[in-house]
PDB file of C-alpha atoms in Angstrom:
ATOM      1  CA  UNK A   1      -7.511   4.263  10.826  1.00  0.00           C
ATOM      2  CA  UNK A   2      -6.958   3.142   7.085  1.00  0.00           C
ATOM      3  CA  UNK A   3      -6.776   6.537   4.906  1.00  0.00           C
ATOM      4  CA  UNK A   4      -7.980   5.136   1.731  1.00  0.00           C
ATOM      5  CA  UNK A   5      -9.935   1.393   2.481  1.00  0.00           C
ATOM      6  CA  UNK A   6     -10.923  -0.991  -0.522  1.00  0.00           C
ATOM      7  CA  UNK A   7     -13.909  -3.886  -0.038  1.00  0.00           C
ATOM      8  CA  UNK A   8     -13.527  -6.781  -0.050  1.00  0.00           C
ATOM      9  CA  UNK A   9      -9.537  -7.189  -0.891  1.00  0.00           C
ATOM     10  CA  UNK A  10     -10.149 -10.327  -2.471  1.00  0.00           C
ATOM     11  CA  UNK A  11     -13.195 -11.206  -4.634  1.00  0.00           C
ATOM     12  CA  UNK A  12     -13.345 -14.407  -7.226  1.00  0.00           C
ATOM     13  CA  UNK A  13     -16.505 -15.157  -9.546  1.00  0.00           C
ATOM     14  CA  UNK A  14     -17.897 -16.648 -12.256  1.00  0.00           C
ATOM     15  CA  UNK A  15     -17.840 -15.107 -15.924  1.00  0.00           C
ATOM     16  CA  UNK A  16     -21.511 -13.370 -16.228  1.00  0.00           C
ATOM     17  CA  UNK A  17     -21.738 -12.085 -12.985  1.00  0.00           C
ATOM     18  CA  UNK A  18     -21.836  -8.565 -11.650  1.00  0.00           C
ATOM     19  CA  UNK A  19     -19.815  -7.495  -8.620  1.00  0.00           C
ATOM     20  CA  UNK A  20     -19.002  -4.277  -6.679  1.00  0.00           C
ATOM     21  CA  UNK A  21     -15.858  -3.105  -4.655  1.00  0.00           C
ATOM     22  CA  UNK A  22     -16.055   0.172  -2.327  1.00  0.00           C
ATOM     23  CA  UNK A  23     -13.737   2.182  -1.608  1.00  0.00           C
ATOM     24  CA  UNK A  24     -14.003   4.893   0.930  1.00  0.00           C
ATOM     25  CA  UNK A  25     -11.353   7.547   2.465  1.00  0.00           C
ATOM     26  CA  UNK A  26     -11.647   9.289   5.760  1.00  0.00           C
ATOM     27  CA  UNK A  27      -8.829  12.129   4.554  1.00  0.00           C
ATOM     28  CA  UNK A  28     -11.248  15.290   3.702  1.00  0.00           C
ATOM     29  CA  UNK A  29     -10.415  15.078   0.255  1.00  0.00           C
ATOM     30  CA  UNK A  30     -12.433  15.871  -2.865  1.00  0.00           C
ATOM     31  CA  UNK A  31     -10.788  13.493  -5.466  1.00  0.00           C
ATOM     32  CA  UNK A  32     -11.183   9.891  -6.144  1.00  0.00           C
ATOM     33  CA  UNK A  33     -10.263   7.982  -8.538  1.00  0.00           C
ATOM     34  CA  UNK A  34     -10.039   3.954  -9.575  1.00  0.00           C
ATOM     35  CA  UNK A  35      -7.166   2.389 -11.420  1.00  0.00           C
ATOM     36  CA  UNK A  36      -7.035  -0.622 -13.381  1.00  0.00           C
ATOM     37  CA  UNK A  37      -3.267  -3.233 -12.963  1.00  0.00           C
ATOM     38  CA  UNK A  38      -3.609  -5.925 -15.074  1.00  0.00           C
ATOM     39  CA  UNK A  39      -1.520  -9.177 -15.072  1.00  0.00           C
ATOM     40  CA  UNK A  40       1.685  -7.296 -16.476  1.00  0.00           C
ATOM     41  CA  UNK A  41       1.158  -5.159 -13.641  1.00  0.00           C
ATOM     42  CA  UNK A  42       0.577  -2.260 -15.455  1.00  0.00           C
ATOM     43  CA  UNK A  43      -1.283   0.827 -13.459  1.00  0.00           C
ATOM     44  CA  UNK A  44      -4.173   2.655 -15.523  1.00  0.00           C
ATOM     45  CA  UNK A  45      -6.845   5.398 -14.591  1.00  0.00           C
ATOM     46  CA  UNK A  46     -10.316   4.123 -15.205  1.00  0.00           C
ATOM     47  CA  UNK A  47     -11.856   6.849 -13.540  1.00  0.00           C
ATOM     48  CA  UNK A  48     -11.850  10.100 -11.574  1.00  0.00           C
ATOM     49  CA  UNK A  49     -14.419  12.042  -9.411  1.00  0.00           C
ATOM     50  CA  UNK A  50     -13.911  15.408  -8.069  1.00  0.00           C
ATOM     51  CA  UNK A  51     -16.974  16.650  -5.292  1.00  0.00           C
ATOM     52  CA  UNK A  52     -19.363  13.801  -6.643  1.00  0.00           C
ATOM     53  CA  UNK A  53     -18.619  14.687 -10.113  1.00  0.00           C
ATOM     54  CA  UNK A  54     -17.715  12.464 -12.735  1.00  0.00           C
ATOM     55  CA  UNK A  55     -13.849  14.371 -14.381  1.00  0.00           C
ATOM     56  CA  UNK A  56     -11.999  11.719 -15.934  1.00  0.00           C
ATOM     57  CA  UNK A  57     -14.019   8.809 -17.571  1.00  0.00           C
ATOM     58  CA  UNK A  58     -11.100   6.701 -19.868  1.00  0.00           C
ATOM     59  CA  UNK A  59     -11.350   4.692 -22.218  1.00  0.00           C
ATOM     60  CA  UNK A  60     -13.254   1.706 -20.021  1.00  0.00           C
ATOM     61  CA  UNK A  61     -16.083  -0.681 -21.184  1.00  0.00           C
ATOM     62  CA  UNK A  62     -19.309   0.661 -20.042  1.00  0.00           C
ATOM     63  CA  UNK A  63     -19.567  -2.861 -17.835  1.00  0.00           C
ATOM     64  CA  UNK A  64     -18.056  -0.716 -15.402  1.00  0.00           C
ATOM     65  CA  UNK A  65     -19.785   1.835 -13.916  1.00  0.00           C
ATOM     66  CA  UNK A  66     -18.713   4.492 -11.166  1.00  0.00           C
ATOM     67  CA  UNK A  67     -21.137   5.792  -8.204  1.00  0.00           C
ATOM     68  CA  UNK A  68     -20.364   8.695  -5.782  1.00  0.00           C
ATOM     69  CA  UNK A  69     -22.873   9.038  -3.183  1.00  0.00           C
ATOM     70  CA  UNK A  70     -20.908  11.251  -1.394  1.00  0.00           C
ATOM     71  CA  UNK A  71     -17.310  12.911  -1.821  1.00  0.00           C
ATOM     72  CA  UNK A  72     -15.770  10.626   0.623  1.00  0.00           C
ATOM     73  CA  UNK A  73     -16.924   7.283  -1.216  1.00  0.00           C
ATOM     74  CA  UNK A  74     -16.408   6.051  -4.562  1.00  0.00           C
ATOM     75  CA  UNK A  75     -17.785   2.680  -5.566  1.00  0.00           C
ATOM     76  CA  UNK A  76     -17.028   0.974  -8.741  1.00  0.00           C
ATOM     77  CA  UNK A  77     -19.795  -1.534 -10.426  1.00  0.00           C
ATOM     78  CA  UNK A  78     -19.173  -4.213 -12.856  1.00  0.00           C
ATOM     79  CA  UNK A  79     -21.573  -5.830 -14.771  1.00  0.00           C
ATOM     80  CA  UNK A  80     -21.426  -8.890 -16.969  1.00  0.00           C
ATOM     81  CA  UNK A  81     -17.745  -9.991 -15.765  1.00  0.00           C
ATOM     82  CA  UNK A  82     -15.376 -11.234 -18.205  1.00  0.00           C
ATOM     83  CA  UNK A  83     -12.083 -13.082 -17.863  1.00  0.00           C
ATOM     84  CA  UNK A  84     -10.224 -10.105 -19.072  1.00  0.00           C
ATOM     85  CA  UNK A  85     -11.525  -8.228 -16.168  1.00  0.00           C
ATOM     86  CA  UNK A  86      -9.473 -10.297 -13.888  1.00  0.00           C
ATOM     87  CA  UNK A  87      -6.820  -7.478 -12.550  1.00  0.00           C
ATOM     88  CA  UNK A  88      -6.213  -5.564  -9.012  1.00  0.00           C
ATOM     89  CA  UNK A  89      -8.377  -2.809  -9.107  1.00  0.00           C
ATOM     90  CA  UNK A  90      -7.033   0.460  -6.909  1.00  0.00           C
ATOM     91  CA  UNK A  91      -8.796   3.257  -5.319  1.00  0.00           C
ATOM     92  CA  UNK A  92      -7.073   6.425  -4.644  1.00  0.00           C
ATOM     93  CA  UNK A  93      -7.413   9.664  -3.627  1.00  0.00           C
ATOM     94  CA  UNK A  94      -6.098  12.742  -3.431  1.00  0.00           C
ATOM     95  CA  UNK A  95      -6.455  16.406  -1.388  1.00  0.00           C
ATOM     96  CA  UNK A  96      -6.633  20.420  -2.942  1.00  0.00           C
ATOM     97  CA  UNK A  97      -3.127  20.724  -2.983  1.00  0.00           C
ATOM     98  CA  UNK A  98      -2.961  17.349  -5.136  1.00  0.00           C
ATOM     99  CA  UNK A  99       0.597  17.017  -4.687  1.00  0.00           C
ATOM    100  CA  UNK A 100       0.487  13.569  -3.148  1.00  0.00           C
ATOM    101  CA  UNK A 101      -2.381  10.353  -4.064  1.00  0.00           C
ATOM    102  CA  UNK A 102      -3.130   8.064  -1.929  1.00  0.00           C
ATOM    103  CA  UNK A 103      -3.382   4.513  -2.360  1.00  0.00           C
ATOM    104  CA  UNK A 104      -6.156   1.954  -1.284  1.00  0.00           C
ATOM    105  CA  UNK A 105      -4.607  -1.571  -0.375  1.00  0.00           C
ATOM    106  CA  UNK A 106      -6.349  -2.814  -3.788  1.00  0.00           C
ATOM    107  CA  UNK A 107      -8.646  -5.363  -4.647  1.00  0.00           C
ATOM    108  CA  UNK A 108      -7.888  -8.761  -6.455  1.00  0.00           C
ATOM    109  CA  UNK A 109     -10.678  -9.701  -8.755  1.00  0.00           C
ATOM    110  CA  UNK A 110     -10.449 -13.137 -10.208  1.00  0.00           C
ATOM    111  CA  UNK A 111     -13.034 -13.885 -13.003  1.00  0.00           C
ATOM    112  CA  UNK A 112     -13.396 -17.841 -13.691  1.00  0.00           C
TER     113      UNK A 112
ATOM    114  CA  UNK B   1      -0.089  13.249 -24.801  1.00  0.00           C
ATOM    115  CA  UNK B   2       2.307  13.222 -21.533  1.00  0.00           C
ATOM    116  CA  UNK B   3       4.463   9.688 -21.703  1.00  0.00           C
ATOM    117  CA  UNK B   4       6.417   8.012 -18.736  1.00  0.00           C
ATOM    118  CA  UNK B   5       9.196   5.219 -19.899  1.00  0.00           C
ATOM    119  CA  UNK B   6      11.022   3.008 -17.705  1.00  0.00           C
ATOM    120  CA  UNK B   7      13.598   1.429 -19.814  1.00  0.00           C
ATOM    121  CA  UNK B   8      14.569  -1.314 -16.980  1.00  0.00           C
ATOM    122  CA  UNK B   9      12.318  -4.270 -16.559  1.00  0.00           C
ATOM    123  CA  UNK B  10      13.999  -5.562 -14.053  1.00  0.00           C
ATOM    124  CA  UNK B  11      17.324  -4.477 -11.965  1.00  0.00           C
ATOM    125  CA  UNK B  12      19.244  -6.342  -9.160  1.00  0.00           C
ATOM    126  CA  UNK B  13      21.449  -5.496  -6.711  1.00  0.00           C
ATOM    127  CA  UNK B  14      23.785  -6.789  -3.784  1.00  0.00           C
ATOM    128  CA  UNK B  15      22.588  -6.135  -0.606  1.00  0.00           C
ATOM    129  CA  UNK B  16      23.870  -2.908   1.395  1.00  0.00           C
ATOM    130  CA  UNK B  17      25.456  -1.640  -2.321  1.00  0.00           C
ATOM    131  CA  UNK B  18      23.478   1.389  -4.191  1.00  0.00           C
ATOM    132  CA  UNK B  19      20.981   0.987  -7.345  1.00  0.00           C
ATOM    133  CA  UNK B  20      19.633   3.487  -9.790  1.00  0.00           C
ATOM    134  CA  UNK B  21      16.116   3.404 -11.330  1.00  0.00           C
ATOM    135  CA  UNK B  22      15.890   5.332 -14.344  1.00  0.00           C
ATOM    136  CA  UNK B  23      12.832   7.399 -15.698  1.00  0.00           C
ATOM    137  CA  UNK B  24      12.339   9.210 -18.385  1.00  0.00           C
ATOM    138  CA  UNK B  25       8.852  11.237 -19.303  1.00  0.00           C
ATOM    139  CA  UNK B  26       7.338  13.501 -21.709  1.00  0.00           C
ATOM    140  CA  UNK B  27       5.104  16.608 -21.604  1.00  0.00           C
ATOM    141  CA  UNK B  28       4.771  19.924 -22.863  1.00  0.00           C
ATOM    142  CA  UNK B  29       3.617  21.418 -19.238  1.00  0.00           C
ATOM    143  CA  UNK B  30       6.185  23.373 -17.130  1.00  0.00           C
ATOM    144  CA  UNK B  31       4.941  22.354 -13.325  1.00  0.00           C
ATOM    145  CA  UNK B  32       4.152  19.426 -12.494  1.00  0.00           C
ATOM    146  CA  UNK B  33       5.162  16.427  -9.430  1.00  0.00           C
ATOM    147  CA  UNK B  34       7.077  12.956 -10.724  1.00  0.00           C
ATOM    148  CA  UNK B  35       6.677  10.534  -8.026  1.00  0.00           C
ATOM    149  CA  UNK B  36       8.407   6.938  -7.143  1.00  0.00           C
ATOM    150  CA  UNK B  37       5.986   4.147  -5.677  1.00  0.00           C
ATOM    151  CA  UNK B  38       7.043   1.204  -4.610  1.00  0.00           C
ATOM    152  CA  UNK B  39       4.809  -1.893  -4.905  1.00  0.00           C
ATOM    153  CA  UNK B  40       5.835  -5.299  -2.831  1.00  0.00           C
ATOM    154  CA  UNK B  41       4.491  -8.813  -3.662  1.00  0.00           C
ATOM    155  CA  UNK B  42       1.288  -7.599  -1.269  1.00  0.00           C
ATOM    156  CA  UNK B  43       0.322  -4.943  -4.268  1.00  0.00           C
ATOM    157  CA  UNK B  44       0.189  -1.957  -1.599  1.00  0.00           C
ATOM    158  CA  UNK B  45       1.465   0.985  -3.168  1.00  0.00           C
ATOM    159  CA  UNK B  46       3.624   3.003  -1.429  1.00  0.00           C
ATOM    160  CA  UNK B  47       4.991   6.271  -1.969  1.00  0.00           C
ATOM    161  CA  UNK B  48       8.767   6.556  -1.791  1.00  0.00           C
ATOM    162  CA  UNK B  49      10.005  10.251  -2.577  1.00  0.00           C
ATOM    163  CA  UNK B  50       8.065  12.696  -4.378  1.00  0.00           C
ATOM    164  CA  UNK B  51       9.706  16.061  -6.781  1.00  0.00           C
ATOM    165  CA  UNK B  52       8.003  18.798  -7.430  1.00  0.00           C
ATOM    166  CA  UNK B  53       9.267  20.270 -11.192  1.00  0.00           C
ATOM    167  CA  UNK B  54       9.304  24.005  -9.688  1.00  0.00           C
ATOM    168  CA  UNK B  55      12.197  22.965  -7.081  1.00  0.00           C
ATOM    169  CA  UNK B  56      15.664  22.566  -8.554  1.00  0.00           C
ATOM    170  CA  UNK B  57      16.906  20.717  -5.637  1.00  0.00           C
ATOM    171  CA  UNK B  58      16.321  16.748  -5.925  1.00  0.00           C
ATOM    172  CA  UNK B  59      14.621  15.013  -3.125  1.00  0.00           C
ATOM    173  CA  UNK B  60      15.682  13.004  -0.616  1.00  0.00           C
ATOM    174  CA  UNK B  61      14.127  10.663   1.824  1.00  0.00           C
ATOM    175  CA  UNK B  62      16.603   8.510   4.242  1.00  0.00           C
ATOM    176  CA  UNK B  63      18.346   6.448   1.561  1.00  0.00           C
ATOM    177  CA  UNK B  64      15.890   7.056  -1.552  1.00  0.00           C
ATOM    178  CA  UNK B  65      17.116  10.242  -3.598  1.00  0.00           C
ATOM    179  CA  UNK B  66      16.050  11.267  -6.353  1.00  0.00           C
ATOM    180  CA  UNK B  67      18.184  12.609  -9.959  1.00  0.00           C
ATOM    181  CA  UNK B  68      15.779  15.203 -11.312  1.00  0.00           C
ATOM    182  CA  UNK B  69      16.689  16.467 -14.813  1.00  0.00           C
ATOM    183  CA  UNK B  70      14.151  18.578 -15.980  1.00  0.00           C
ATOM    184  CA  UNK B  71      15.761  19.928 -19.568  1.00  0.00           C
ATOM    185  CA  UNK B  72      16.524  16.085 -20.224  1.00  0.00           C
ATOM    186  CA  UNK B  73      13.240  14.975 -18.814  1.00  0.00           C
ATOM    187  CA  UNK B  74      14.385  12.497 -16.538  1.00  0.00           C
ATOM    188  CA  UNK B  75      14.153  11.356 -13.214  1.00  0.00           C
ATOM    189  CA  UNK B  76      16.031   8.414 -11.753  1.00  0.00           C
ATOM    190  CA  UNK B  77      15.900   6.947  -8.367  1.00  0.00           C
ATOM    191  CA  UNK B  78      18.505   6.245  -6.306  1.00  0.00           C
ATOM    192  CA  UNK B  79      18.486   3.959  -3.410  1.00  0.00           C
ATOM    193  CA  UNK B  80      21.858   3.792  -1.203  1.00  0.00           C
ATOM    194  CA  UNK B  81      22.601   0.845   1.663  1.00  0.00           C
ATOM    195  CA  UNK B  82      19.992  -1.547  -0.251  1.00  0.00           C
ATOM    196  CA  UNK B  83      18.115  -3.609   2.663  1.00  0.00           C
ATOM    197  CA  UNK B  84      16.258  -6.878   1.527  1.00  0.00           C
ATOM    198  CA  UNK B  85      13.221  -5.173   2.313  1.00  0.00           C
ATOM    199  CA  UNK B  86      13.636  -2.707  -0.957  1.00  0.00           C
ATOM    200  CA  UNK B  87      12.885  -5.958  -3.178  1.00  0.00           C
ATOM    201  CA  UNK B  88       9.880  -4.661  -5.052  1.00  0.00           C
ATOM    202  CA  UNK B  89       8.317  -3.496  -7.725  1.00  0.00           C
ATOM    203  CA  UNK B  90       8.850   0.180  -8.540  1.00  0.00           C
ATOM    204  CA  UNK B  91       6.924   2.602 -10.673  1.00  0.00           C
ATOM    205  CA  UNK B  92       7.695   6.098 -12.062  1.00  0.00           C
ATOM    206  CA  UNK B  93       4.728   8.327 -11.944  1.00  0.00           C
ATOM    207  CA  UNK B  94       3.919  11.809 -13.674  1.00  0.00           C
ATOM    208  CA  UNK B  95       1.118  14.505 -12.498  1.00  0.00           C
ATOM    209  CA  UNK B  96       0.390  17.751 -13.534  1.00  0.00           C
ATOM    210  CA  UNK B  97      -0.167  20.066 -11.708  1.00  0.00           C
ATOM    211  CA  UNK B  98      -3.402  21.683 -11.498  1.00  0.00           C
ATOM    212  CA  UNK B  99      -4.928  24.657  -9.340  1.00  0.00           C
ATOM    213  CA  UNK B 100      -6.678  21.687  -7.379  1.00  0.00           C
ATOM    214  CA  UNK B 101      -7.049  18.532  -7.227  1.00  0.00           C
ATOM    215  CA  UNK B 102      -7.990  17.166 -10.219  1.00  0.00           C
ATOM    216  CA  UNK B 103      -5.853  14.986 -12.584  1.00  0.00           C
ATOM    217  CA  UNK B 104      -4.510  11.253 -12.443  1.00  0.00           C
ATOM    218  CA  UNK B 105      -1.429  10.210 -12.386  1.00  0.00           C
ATOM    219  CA  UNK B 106       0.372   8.085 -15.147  1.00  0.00           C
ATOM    220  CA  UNK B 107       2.660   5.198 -14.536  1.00  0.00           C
ATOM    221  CA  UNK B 108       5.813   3.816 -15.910  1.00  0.00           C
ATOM    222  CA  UNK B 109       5.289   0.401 -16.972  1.00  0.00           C
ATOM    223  CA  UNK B 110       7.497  -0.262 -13.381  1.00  0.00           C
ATOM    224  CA  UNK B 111      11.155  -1.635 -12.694  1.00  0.00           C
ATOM    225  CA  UNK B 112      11.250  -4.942 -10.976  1.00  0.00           C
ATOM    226  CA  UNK B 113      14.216  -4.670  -8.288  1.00  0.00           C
ATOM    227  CA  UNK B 114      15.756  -7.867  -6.683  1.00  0.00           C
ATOM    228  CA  UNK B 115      17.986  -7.681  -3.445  1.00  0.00           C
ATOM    229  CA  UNK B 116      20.686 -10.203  -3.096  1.00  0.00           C
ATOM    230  CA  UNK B 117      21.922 -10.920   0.403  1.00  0.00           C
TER     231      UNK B 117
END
């Protein structure tokens, strides 16, 4: 019954690889987005998709790479992992009257 | 660009006594929401009290209110009866507010709050 559920929650790897987390939200809503909290804890947008469309793409290394198959899933690709990728990575999502996001229970990336 | 400072690293307070969380932010837009999350050591984020900027009367949820300034830009949190369960880390958050859905929401760089019982 999780509204907004992040895969896996806990994911360490080796420098080089690539990895994916997905994130999908059984709430009917149309926005999704992925934030970056790094080791000072501090919360970023990465990215934001609105009906499968791509509306806010931030300042991000293009190792990471966003795919919507559908409005209700938003996965989040990274290629070539670096230490300085090492961070909780968040998935939210929010409904038309966007007056409350939700939160996915994050995802702890450890890069070694 | 719209700003959200949280001038308080880190607060304490004695258990069952009352702590304020202050937040300030900057924009140029008239409506928007500020929001409070809370964030325990298991990272979930969890929304305490949300405002929207049309409504001049400050929020309130069970002992969380909220000091909503909107002239002075600032918005403060207020938590009364502190249980040990309020420990956490707490983050300011600003959205505008759009026709839909669209836009993110930007974070304070959070206020660390300790519970002493």
């Amino acid at each position: 019954d999780t509204a907004v559920s992040q895969t896996p929650k806990y994911l360490v790897t080796q420098m080089g690889n690539d990895k994916s987390i997905k994130c999908e939200q059984n709430l009917g809503h149309d926005t999704m987005y992925w934030y970056k909290q790094d080791s000072k804890k501090f919360l970023k947008i990465m990215f934001s998709y609105n009906n499968k469309e791509l509306i806010i793409n931030e300042t991000v290394p293009n190792r990471f790479s966003p795919k919507s198959p559908d409005k209700a899933h938003l996965n989040l690709h990274i290629n070539s992992l670096e230490l300085g990728d090492s961070a909780v990575y968040f998935c939210a999502s929010t409904g038309f009257s966007g007056n409350t996001i939700y939160f996915g229970e994050g995802s702890w990336l450890t890069v070694v | 660009a719209q700003t959200v400072t949280q001038s308080q690293p880190e607060m304490s307070v004695q258990e069952a006594e009352t702590v304020t969380l202050s937040c300030t932010y900057d924009t140029s837009e008239s409506d928007y929401y500020l929001f409070w999350y809370k964030q325990p050591p298991s990272r979930q984020m969890i929304l305490v009290i949300r405002q929207e900027a049309y409504k001049q009367q400050n929020a309130t949820e069970n002992r969380f209110s909220v000091n909503f300034q909107k002239a002075a830009k600032s918005f403060s949190l207020k938590i009364s009866d502190s249980q040990l369960g309020d420990a956490a880390m707490y983050f300011c958050a600003y959205r505008k507010r759009y026709g839909g859905s669209q836009g993110n929401l930007i974070f304070g760089k959070g206020t660390k709050l300790s519970v002493k019982p």
